[in-house]
Coordinates of N, CA and C in Angstrom, one line a residue:
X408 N 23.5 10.0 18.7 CA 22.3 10.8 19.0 C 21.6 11.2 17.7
X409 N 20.3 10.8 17.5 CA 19.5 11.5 16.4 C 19.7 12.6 16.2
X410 N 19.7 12.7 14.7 CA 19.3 14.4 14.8 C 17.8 14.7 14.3
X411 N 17.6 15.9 15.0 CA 16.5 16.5 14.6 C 15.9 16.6 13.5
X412 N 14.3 16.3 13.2 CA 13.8 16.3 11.8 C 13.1 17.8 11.7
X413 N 14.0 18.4 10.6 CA 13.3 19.8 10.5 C 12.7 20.0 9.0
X414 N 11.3 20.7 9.5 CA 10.2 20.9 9.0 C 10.9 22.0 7.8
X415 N 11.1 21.8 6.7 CA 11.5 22.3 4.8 C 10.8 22.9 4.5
X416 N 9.0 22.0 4.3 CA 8.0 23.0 3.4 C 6.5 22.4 3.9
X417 N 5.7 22.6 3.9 CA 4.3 22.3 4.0 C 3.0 22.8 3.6
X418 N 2.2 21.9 3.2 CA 1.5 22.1 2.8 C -0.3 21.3 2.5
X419 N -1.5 21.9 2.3 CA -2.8 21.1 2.6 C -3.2 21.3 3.5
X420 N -2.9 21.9 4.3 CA -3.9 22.5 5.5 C -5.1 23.1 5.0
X421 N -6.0 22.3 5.8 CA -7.6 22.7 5.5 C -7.9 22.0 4.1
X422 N -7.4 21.1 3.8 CA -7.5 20.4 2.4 C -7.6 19.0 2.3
X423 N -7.2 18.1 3.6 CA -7.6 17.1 3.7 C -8.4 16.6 4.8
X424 N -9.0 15.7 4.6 CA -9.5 15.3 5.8 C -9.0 13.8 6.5
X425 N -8.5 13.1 6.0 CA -7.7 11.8 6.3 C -6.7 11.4 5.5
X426 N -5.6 11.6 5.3 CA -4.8 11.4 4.6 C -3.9 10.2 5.0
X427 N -3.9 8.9 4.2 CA -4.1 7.5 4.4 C -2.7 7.4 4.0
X428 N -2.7 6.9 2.9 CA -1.6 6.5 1.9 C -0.4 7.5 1.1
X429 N 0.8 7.8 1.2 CA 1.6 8.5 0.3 C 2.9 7.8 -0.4
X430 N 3.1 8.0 -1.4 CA 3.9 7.6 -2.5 C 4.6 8.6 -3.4
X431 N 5.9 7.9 -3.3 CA 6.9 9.7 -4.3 C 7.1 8.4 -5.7
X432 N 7.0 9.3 -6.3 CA 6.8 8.5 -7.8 C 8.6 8.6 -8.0
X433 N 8.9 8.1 -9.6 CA 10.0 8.6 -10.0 C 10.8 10.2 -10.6
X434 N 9.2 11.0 -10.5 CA 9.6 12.1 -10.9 C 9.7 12.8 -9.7
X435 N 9.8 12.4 -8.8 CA 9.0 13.4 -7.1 C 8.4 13.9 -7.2
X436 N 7.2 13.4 -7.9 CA 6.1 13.7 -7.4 C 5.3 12.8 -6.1
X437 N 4.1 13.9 -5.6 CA 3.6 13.3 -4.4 C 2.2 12.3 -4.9
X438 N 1.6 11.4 -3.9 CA 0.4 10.9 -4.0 C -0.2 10.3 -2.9
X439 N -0.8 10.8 -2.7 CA -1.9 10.4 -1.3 C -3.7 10.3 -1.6
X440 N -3.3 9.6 -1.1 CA -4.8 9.0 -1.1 C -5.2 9.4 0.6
X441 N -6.8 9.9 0.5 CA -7.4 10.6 2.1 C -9.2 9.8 1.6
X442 N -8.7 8.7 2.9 CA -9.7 7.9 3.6 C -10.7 8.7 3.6
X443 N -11.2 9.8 4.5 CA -12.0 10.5 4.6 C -12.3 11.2 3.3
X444 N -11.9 12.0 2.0 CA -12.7 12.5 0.9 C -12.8 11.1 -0.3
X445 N -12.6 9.8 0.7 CA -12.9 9.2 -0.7 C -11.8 9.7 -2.6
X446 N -11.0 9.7 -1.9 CA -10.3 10.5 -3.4 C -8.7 10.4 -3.4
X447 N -8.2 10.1 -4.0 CA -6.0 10.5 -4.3 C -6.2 11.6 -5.0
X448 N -5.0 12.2 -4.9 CA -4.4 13.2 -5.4 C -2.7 13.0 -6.0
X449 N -3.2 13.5 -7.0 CA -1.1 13.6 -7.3 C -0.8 15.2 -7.4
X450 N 0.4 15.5 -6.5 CA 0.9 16.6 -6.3 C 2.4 16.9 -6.7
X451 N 3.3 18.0 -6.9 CA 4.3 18.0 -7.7 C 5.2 18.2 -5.9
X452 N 6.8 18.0 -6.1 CA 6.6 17.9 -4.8 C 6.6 19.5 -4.0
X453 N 6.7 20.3 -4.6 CA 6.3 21.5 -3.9 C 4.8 21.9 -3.3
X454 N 3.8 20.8 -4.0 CA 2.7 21.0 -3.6 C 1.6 21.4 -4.5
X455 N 2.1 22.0 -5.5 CA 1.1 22.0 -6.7 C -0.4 21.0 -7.5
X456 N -0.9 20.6 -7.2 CA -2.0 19.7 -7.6 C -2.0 19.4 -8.9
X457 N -2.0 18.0 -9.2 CA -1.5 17.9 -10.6 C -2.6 16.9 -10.9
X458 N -3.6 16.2 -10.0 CA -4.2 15.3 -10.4 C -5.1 15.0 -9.5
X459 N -6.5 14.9 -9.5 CA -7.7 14.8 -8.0 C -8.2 13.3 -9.1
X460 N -8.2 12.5 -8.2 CA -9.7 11.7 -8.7 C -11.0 11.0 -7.5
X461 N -12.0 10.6 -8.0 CA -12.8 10.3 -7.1 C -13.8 11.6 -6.7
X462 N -15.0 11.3 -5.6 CA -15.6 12.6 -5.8 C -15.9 12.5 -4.4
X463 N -15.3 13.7 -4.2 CA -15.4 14.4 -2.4 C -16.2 13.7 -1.6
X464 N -16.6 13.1 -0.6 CA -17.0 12.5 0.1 C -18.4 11.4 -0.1
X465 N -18.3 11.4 -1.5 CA -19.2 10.4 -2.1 C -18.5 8.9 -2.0
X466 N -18.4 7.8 -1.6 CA -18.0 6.6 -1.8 C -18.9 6.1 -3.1
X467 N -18.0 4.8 -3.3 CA -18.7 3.6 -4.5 C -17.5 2.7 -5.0
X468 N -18.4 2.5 -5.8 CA -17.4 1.3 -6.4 C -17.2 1.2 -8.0
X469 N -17.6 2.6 -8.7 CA -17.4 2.5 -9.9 C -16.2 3.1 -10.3
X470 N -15.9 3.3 -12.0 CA -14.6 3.8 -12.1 C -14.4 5.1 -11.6
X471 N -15.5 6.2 -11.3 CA -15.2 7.1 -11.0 C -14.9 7.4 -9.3
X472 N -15.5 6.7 -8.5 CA -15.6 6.8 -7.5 C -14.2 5.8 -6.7
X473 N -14.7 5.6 -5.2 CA -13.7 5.1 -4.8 C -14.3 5.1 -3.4
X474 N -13.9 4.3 -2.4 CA -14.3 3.6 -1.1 C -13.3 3.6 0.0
X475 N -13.0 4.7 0.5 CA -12.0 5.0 1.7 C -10.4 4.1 0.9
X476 N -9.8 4.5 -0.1 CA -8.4 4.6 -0.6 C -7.7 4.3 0.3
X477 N -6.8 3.1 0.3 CA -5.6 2.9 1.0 C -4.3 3.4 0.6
X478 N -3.7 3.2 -0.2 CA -2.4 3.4 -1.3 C -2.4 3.5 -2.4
X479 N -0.9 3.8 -2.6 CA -1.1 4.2 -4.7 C 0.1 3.2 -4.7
X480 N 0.5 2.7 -6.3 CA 1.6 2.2 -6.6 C 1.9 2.7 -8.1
X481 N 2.8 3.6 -8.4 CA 2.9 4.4 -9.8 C 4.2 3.1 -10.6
X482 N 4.2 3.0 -11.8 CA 5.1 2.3 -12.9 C 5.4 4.0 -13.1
X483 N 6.8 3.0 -13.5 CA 7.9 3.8 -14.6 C 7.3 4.6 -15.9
X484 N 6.2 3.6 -16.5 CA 5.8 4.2 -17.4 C 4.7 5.2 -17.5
X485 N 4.1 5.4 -15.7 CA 3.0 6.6 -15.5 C 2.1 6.1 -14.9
X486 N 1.6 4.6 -15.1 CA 0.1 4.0 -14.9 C 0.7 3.9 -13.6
X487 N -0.9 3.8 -13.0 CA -0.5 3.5 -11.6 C -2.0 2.4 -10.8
X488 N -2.0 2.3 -9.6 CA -2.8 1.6 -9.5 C -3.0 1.9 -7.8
X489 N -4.3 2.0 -7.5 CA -4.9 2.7 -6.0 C -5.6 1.0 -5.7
X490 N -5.0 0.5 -4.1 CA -5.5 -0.5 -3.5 C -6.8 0.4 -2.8
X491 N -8.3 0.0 -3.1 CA -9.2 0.4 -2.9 C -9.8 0.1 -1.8
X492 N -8.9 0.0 -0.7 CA -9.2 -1.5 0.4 C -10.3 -1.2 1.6
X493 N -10.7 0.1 2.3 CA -11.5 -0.2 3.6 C -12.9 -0.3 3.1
X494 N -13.3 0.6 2.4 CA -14.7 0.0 1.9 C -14.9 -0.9 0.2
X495 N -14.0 -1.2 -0.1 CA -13.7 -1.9 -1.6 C -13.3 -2.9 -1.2
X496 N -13.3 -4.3 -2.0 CA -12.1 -5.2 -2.1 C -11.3 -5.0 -3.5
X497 N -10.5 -4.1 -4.2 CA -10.3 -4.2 -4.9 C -8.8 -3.7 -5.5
X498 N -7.9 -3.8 -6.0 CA -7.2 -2.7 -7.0 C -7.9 -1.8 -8.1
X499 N -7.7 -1.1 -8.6 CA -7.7 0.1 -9.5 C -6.4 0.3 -10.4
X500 N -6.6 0.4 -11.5 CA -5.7 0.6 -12.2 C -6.2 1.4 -13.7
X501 N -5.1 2.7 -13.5 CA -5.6 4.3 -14.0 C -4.1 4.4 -15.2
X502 N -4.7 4.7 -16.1 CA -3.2 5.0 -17.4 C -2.6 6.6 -16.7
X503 N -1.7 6.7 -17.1 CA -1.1 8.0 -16.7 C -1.8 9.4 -16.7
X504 N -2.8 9.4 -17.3 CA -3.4 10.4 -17.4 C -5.0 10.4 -16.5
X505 N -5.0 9.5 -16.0 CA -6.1 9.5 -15.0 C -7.0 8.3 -15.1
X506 N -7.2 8.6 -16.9 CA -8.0 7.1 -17.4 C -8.2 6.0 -16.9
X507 N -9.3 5.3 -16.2 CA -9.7 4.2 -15.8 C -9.2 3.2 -16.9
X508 N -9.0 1.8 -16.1 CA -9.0 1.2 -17.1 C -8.9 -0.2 -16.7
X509 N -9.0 -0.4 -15.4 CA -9.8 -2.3 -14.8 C -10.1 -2.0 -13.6
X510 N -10.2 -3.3 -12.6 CA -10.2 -2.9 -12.1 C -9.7 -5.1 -11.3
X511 N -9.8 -5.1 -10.1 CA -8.9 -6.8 -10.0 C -9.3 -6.6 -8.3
X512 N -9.7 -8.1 -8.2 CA -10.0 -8.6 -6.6 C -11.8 -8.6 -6.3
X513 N -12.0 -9.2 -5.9 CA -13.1 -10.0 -4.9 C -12.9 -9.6 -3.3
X514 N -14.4 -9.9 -2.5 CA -14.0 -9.8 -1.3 C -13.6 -11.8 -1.3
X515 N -12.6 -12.2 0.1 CA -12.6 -13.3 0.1 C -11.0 -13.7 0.6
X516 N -10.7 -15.0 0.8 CA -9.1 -15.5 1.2 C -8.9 -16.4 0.2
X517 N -9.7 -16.5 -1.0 CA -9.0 -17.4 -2.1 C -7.7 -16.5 -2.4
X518 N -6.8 -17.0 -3.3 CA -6.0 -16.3 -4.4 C -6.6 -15.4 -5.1
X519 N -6.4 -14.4 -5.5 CA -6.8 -13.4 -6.0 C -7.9 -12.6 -5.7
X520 N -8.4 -13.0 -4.5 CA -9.6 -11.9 -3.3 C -8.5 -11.5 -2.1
X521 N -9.2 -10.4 -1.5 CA -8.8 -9.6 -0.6 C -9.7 -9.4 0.7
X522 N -9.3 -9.1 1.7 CA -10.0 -8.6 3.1 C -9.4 -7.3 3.3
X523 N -9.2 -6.2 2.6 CA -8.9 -5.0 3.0 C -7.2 -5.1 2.6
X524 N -7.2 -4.8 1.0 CA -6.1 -4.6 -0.1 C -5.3 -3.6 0.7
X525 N -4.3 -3.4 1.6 CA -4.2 -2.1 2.5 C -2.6 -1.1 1.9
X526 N -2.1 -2.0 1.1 CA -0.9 -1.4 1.2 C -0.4 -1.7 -0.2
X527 N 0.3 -1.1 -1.5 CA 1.0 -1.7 -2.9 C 1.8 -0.9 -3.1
X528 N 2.6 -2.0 -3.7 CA 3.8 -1.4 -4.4 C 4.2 -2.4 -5.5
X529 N 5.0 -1.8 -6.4 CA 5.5 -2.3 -8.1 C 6.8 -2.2 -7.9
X530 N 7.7 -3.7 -8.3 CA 9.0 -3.9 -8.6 C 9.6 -3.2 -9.7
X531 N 10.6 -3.3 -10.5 CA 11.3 -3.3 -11.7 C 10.5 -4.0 -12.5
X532 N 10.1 -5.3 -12.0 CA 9.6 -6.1 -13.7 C 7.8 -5.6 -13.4
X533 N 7.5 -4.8 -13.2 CA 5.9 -3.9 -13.1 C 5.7 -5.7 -12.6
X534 N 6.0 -6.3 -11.2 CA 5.0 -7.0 -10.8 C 4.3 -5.8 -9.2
X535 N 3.4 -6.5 -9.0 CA 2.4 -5.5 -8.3 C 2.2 -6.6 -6.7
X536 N 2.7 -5.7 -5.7 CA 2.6 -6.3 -4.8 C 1.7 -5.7 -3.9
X537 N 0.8 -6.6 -3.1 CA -1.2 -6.0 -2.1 C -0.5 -7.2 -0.7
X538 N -0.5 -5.5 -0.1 CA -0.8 -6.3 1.2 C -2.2 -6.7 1.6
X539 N -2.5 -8.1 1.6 CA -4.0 -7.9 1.4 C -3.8 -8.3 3.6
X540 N -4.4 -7.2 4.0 CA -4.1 -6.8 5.4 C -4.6 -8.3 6.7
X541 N -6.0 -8.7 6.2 CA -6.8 -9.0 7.5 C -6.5 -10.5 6.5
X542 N -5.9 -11.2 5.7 CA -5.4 -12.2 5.3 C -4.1 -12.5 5.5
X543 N -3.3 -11.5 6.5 CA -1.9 -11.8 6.6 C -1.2 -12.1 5.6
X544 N -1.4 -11.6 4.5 CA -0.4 -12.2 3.2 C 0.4 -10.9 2.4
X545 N 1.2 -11.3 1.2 CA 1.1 -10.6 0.3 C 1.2 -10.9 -0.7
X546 N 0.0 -10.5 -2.1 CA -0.2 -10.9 -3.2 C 0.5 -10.4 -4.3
X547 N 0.5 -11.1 -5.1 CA 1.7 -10.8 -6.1 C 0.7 -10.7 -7.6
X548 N 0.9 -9.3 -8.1 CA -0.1 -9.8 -9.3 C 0.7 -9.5 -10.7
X549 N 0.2 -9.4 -12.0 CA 1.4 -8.5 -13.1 C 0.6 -7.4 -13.4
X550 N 0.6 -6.7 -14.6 CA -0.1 -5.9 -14.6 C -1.1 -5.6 -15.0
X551 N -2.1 -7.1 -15.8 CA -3.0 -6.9 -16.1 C -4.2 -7.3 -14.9
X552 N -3.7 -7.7 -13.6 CA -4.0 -8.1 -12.8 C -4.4 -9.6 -12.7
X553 N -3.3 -10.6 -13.0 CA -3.6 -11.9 -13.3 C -2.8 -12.1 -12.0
X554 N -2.8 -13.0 -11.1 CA -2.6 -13.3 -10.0 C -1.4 -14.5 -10.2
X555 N -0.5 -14.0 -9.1 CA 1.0 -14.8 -9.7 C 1.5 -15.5 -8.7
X556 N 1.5 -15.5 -7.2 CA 1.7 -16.0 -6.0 C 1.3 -15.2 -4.8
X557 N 1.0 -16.0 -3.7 CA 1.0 -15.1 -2.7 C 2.0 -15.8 -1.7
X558 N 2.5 -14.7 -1.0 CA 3.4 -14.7 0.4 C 3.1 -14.5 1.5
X559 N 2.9 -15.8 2.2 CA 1.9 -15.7 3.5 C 3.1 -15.3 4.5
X560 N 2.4 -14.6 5.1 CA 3.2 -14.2 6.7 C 3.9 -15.1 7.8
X561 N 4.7 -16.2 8.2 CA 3.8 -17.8 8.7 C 4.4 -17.1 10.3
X562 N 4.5 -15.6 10.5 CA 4.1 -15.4 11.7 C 2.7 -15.0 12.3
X563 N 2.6 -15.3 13.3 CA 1.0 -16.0 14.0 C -0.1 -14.5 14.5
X564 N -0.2 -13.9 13.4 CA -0.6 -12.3 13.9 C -1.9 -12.4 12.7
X565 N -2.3 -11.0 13.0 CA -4.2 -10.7 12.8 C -4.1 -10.1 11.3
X566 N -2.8 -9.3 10.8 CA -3.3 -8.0 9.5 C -1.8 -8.5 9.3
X567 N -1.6 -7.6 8.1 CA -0.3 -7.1 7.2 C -0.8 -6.1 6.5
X568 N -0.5 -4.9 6.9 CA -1.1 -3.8 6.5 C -0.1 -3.2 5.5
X569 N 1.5 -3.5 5.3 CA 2.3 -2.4 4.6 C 3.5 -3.6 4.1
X570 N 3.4 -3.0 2.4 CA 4.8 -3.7 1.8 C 5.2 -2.3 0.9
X571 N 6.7 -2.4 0.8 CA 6.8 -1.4 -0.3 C 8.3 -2.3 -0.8
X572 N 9.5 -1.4 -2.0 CA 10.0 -2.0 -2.4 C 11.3 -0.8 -2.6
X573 N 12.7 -0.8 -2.3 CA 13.2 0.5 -2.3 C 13.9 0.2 -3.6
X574 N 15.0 1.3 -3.8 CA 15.9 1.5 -5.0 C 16.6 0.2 -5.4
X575 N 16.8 -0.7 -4.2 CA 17.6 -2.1 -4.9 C 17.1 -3.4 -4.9
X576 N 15.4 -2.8 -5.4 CA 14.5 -3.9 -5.5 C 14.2 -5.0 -4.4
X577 N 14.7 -4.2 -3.3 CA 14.5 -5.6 -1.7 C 13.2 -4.9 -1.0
X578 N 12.1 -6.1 -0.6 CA 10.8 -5.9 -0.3 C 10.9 -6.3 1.1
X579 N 10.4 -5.1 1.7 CA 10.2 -4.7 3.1 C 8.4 -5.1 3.4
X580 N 8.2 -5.4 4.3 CA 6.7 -5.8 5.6 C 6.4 -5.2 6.3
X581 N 5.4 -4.8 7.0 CA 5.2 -4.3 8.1 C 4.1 -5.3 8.6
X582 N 3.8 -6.6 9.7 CA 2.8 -7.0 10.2 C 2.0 -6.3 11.6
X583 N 1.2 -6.6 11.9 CA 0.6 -5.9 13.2 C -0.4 -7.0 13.6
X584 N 0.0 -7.1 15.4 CA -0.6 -7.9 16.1 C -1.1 -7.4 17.2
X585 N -3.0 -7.2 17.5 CA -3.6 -6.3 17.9 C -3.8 -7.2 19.5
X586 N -3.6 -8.0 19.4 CA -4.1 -9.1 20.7 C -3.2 -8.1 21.5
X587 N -3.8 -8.4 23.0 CA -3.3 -7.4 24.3 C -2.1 -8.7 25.0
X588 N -1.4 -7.4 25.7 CA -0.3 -8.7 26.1 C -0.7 -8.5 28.0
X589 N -0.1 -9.0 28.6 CA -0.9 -8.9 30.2 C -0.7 -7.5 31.2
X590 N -0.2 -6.9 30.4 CA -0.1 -5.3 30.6 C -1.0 -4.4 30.0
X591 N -2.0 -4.9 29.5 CA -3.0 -4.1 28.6 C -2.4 -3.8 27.3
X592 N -1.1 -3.8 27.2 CA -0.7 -3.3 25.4 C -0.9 -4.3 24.5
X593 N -1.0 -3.7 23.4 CA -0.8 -4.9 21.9 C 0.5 -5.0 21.7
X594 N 0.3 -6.2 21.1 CA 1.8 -6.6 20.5 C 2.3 -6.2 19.8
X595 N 1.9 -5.4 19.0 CA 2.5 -4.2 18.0 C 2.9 -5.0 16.7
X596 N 3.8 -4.5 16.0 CA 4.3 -4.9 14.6 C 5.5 -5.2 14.8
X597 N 5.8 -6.2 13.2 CA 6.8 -6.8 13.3 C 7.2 -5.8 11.6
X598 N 8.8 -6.0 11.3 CA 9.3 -4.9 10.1 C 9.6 -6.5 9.6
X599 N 9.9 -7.0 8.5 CA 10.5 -7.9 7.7 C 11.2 -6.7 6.5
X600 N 12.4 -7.2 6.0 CA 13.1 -7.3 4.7 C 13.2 -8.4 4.6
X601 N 12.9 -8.6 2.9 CA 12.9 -9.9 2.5 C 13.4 -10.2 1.0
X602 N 14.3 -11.0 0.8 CA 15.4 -11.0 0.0 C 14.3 -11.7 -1.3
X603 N 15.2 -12.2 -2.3 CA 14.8 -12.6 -3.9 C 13.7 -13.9 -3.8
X604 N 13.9 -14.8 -2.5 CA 13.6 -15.7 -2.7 C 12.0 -15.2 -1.6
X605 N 11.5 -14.6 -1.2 CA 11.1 -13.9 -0.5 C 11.1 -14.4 1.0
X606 N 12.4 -15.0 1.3 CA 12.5 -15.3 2.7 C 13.1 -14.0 3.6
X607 N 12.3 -13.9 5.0 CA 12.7 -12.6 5.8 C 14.3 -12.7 6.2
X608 N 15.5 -11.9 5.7 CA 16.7 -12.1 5.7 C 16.9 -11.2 7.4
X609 N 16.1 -10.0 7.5 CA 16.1 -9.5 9.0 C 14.6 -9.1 9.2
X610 N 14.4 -9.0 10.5 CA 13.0 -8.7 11.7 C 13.4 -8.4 12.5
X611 N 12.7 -7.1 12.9 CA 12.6 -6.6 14.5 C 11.3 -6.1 14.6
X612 N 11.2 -5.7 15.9 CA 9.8 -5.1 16.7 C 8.9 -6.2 17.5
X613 N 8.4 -6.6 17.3 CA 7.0 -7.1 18.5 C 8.0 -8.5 18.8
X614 N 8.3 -9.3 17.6 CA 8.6 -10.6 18.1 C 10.0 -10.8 18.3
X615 N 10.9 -9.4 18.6 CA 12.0 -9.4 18.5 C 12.7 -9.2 17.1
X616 N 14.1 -9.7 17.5 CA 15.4 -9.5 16.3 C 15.8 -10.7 16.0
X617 N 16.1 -10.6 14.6 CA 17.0 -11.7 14.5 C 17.7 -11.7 13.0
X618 N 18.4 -12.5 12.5 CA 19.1 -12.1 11.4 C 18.0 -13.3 10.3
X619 N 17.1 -13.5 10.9 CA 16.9 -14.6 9.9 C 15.3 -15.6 10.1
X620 N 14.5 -15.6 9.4 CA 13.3 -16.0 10.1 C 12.8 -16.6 9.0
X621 N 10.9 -16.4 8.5 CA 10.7 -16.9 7.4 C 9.0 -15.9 7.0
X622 N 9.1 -16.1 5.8 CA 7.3 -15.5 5.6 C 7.0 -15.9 4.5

């Protein structure tokens, strides 16, 4: 039997308005990015505000601004980088201290463009992985944002909205398949872990289970 998830500490009420993306760095610290103010935040994890950028409900596409924020992906060494994805095609990438400093992606399905950057995360060797969502894939870049491979999904669905990467460097999926099935529901999402060579080692959810598949 599960146990119960009990509510520790909370905090932001009346302070966000869409809160999209979140990310615990190496320090525990927090970072969310909210669709609605156009803006991330980094927060200490008690909740302290340690870092706003972007400008309250203004969108764009310069360094200062920002276009409905999807995710963050923080390095070891502080830099981090915000997939800029529902009204941007882009990455962002900010030095530790907030500093702008490129910026990487096109709208488009070549290599190195995006259709809604939705989801990043950074390995051990600072490569940079984009779910680039409404392309089913995931892009692989380094850190100057030079484009290194991508990993197509080769199951038969609409987005890939979520990659992240845990403590023993093994990179997890999330796809989503919006088509109705003859019950009125969608087909929902499928989970992938995906080992070194980036073949899915397990999957479950929409298209079933299995110990072994491919993406």
């Amino acid at each position: 039997m599960a146990k119960a998830i009990k509510n520790i500490n909370s905090w932001g009420s009346n302070f966000f308005i869409m809160p999209h993306g979140l990310t615990v760095d190496k320090d525990n610290n927090i970072w969310i990015t909210d669709v609605g103010l156009h803006q991330i935040f980094k927060f200490t994890h008690e909740g302290k505000l340690l870092m706003k950028l972007g400008t309250a409900k203004v969108p764009g596409d310069d360094s200062l601004h920002f276009n409905l924020p999807t995710d963050i992906a923080v390095a070891d060494d502080g830099t981090f980088y915000v997939s800029d994805g529902h009204g941007n095609t882009r990455v962002v990438k900010f030095s530790s201290s907030g500093t702008f400093m490129k910026t990487c992606g096109t709208y488009g399905s070549k290599p190195g463009e995006f259709i809604i950057p939705h989801g990043i995360t950074i390995d051990r060797k600072n490569i940079i992985y984009v779910a680039d969502r409404q392309n089913n894939r995931i892009q692989l870049f380094d850190t100057s944002g030079h484009f290194i491979k991508v990993l197509k999904n080769n199951v038969q669905v609409q987005q890939l909205p979520s990659v992240t990467i845990d403590v023993n460097n093994s990179l997890f999926a999330i796809d989503y398949d919006p088509r109705k099935k003859a019950d009125s529901t969608v087909n929902g999402s499928t989970f992938f872990e995906l080992d070194s060579s980036q073949h899915a080692t397990t999957h479950f959810g929409a298209t079933g289970s299995t110990n072994r598949t491919s993406c």
